[in-house]
CSV table of C-alpha atoms in Angstrom, one decimal:
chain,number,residue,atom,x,y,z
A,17,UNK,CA,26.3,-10.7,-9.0
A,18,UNK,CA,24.6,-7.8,-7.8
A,19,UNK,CA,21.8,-7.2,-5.5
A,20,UNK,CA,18.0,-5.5,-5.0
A,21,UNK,CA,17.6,-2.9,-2.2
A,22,UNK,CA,13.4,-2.1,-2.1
A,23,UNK,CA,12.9,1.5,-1.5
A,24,UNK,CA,10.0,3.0,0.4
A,25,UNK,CA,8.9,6.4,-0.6
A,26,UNK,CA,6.7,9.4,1.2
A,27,UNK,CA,3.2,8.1,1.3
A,28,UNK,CA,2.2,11.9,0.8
A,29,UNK,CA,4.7,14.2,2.7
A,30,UNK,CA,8.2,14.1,1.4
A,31,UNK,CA,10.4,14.5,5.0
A,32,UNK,CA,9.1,10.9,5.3
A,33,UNK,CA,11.7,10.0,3.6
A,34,UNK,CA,15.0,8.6,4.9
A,35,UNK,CA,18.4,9.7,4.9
A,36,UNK,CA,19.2,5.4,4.3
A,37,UNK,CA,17.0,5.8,1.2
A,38,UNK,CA,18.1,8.8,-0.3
A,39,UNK,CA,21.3,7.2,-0.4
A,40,UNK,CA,20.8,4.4,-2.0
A,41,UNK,CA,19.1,5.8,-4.7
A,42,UNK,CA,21.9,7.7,-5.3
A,43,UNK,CA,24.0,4.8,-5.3
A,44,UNK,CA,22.4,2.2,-7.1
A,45,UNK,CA,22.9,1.8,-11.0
A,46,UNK,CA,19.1,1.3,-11.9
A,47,UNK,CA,15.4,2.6,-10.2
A,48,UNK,CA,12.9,0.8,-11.1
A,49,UNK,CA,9.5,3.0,-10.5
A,50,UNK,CA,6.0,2.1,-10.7
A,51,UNK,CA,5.4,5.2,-13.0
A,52,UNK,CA,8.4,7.7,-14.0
A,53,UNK,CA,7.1,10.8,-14.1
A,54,UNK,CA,5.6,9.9,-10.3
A,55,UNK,CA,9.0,9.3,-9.2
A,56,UNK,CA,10.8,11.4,-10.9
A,57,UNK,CA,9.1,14.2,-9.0
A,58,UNK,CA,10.6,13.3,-6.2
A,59,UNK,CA,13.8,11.7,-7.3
A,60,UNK,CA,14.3,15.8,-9.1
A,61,UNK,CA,13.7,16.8,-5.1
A,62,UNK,CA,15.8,15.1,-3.5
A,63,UNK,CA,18.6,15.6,-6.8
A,64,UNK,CA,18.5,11.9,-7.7
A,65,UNK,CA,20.1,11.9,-11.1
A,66,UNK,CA,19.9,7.9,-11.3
A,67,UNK,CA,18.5,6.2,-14.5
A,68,UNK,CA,15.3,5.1,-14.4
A,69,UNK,CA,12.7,2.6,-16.2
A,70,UNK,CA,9.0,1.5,-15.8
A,71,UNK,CA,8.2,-1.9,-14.0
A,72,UNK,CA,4.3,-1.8,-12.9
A,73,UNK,CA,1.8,-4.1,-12.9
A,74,UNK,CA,1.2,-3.8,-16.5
A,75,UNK,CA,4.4,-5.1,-17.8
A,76,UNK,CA,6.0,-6.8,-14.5
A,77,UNK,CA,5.2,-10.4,-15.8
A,78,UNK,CA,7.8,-9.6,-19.1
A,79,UNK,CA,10.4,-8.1,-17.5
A,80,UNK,CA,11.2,-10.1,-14.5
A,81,UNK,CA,13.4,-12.4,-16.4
A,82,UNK,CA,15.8,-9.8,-18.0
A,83,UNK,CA,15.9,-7.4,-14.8
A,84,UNK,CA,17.5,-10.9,-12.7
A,85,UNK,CA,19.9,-11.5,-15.5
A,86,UNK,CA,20.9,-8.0,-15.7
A,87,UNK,CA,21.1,-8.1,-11.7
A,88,UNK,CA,22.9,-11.5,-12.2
A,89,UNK,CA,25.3,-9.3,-14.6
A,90,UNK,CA,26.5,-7.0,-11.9
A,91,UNK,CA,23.8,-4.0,-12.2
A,92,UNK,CA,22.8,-3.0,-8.8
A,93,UNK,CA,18.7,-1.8,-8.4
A,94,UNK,CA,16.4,-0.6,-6.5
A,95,UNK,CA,12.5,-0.9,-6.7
A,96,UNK,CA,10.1,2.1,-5.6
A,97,UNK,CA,6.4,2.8,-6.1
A,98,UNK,CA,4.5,5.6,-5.9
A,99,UNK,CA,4.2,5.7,-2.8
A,100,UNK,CA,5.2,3.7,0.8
A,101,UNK,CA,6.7,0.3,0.3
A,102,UNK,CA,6.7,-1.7,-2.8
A,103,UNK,CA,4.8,-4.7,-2.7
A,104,UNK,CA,2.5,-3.8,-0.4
A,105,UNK,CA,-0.6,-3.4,-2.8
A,106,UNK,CA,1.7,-3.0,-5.4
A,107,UNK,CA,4.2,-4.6,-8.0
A,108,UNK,CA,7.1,-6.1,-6.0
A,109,UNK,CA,6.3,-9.3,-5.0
A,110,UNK,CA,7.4,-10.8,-8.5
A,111,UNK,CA,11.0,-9.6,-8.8
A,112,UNK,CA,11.6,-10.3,-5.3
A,113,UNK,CA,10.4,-13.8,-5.5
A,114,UNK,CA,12.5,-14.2,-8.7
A,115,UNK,CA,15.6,-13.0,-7.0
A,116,UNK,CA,15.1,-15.1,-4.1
A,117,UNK,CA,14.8,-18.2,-6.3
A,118,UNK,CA,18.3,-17.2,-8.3
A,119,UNK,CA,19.8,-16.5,-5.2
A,120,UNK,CA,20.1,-12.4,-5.0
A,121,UNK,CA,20.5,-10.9,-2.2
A,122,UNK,CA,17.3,-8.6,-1.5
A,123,UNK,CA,17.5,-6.0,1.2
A,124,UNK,CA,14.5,-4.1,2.1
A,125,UNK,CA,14.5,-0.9,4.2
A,126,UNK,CA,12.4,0.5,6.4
A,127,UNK,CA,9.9,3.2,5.8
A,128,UNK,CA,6.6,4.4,5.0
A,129,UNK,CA,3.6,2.3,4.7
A,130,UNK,CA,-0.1,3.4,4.9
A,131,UNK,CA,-1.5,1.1,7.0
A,132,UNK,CA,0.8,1.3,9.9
A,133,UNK,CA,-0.4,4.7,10.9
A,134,UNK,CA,-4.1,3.9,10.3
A,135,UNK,CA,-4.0,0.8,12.0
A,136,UNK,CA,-2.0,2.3,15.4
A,137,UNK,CA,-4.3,5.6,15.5
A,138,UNK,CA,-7.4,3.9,14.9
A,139,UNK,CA,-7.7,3.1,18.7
A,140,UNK,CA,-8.7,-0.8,17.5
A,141,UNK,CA,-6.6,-3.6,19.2
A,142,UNK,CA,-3.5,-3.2,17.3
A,143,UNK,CA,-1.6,-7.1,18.9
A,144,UNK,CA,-3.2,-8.7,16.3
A,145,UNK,CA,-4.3,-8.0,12.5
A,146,UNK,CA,-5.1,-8.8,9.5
A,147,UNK,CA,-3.7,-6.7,6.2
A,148,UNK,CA,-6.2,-7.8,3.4
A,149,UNK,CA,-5.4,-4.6,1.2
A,150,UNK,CA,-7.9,-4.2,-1.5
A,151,UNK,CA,-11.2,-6.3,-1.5
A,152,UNK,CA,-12.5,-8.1,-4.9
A,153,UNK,CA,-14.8,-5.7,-6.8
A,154,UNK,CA,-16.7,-8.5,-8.2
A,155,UNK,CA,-16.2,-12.0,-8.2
A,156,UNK,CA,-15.0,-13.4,-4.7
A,157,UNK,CA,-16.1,-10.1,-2.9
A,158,UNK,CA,-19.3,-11.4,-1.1
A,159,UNK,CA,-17.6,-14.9,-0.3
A,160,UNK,CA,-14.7,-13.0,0.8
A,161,UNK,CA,-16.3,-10.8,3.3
A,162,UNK,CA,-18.8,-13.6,4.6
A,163,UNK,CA,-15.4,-15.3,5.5
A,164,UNK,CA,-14.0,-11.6,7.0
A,165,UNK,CA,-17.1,-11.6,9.0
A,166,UNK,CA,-16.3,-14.3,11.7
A,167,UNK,CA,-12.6,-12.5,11.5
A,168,UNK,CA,-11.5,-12.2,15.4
A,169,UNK,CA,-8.5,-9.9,14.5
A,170,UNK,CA,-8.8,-5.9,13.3
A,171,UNK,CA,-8.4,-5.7,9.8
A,172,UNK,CA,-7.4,-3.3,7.3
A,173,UNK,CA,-8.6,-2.8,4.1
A,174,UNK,CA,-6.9,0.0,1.2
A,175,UNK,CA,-10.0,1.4,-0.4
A,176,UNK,CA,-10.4,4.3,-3.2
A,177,UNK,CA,-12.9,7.0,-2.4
A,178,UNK,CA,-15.3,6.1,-5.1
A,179,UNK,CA,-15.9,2.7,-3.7
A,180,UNK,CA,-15.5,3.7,0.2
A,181,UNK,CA,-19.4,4.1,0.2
A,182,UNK,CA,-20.0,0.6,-1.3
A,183,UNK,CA,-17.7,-0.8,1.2
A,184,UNK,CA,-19.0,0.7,3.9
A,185,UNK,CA,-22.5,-0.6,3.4
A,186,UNK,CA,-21.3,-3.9,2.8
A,187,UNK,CA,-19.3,-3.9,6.1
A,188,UNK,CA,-23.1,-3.0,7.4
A,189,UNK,CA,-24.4,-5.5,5.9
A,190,UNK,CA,-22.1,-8.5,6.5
A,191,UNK,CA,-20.7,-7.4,10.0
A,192,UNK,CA,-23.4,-5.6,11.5
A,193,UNK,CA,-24.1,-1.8,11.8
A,194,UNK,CA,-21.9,-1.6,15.2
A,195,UNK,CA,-19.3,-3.2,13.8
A,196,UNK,CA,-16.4,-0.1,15.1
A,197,UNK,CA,-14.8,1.3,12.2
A,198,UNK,CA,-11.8,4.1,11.6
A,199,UNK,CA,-11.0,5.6,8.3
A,200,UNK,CA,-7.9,7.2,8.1
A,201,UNK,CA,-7.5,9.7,4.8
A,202,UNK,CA,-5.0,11.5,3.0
A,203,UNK,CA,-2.1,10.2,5.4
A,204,UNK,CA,0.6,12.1,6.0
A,205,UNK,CA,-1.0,15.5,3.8
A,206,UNK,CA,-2.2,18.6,4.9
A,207,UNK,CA,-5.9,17.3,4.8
A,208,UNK,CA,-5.3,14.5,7.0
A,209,UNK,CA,-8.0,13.1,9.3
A,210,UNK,CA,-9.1,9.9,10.8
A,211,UNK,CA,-13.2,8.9,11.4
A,212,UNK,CA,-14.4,6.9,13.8
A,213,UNK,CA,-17.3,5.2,15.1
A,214,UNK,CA,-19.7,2.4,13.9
A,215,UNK,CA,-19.8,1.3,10.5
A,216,UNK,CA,-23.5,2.6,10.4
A,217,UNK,CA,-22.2,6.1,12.0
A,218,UNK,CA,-19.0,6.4,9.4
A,219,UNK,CA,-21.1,5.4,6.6
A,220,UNK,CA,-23.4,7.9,7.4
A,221,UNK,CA,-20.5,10.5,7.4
A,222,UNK,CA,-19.0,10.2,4.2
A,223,UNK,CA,-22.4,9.8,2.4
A,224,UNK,CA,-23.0,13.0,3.3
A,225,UNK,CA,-19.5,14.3,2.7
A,226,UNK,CA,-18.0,12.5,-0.3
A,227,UNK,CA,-14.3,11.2,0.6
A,228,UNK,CA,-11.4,12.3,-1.6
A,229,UNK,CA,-7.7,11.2,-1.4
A,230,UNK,CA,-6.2,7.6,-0.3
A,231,UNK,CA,-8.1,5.9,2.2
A,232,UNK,CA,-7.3,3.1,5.0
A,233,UNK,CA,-9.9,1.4,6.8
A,234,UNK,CA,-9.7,-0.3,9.7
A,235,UNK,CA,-12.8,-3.0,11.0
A,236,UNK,CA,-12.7,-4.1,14.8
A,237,UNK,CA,-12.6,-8.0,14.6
A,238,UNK,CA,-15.7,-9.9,16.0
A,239,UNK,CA,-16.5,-9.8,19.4
């Protein structure tokens, strides 16, 4: 029996990327990648020549089954996504559940991860959080953040920039105007930058300059 190593990969700059993961990479018999022709940009830049196959949210539910057997069979892998840590946000979860309850070994290294960064240079109390990723878009969203709302910790949310402006007035809305709120965007790239202030103040920002890029946002806990 074989094993799964999960890879983290470059959130946006590429020397982000360790000389442990590189390695194996090289090494392993299989990458699984949330999209190929992602990864295989950078796989070609660091001259990875390992085969590689799709496993994504899409499909993750069919193929979990014949990735452990083929694990179980001696075939060493190792899952990536397009960017940071698998799992986190993204497929993952699934196959390393499954491996767990077949008894494969599963080792995870280090690396990058979005909200780390966003979270330490928000300037928000950084002892205790909570990660809820990305809010419902519909159904559950208004009972979730009623429930976020009494929320003591600092929590961070992933958000896309078309939706950053409906978030924002909801956080208004359900945790007050002076709620203190940092948006971190574009991590890691050459248009990096991080906003802070009130959620009334940052709101009031990006309406009247339209975010771009991937965006963290982190929401001081209630006072």
């Amino acid at each position: 029996m074989s094993k799964l190593f999960i890879v983290p990969t470059p959130i946006g700059n590429l020397k982000d990327m360790t000389f442990r993961a590189i390695e194996v990479l090289k090494e392993v018999d299989l990458i699984l990648a949330e999209d190929t022709r992602t990864s295989g940009k950078l796989l070609k830049h660091f001259e990875i020549s390992t085969p590689s196959q799709s496993h994504h949210m899409h499909n993750e539910h069919k193929t979990v089954e014949g990735l452990i057997n083929k694990i179980k069979s001696g075939v060493t892998m190792a899952l990536i996504s397009d960017a940071g840590t698998p799992a986190i946000s993204d497929p993952g979860f699934l196959l390393t559940r499954a491996c767990i309850e077949n008894n494969i070994e599963v080792d995870c290294l280090p690396g990058a991860t979005a909200f780390v960064p966003a979270l330490v240079n928000s300037g928000l109390p950084n002892d205790k959080f909570v990660f809820e990723g990305f809010l419902p878009v519909k159904k559950g969203r208004q009972t979730r953040l009623l429930l976020l709302a009494e929320e003591t910790r600092t929590i961070i949310f992933y958000e896309s920039p078309h939706k950053l402006i409906k978030t924002l007035t909801h956080f208004c809305e359900y945790f007050g105007e002076e709620r203190p709120v940092s948006v971190s965007r574009e991590l890691t790239k050459l248009y990096e930058e991080t906003i802070r202030g009130t959620a009334k103040e940052v709101l009031e920002h990006y309406t009247n300059k339209p975010p771009k890029g991937e965006i963290v946002v982190v929401v001081g806990g209630k006072k």
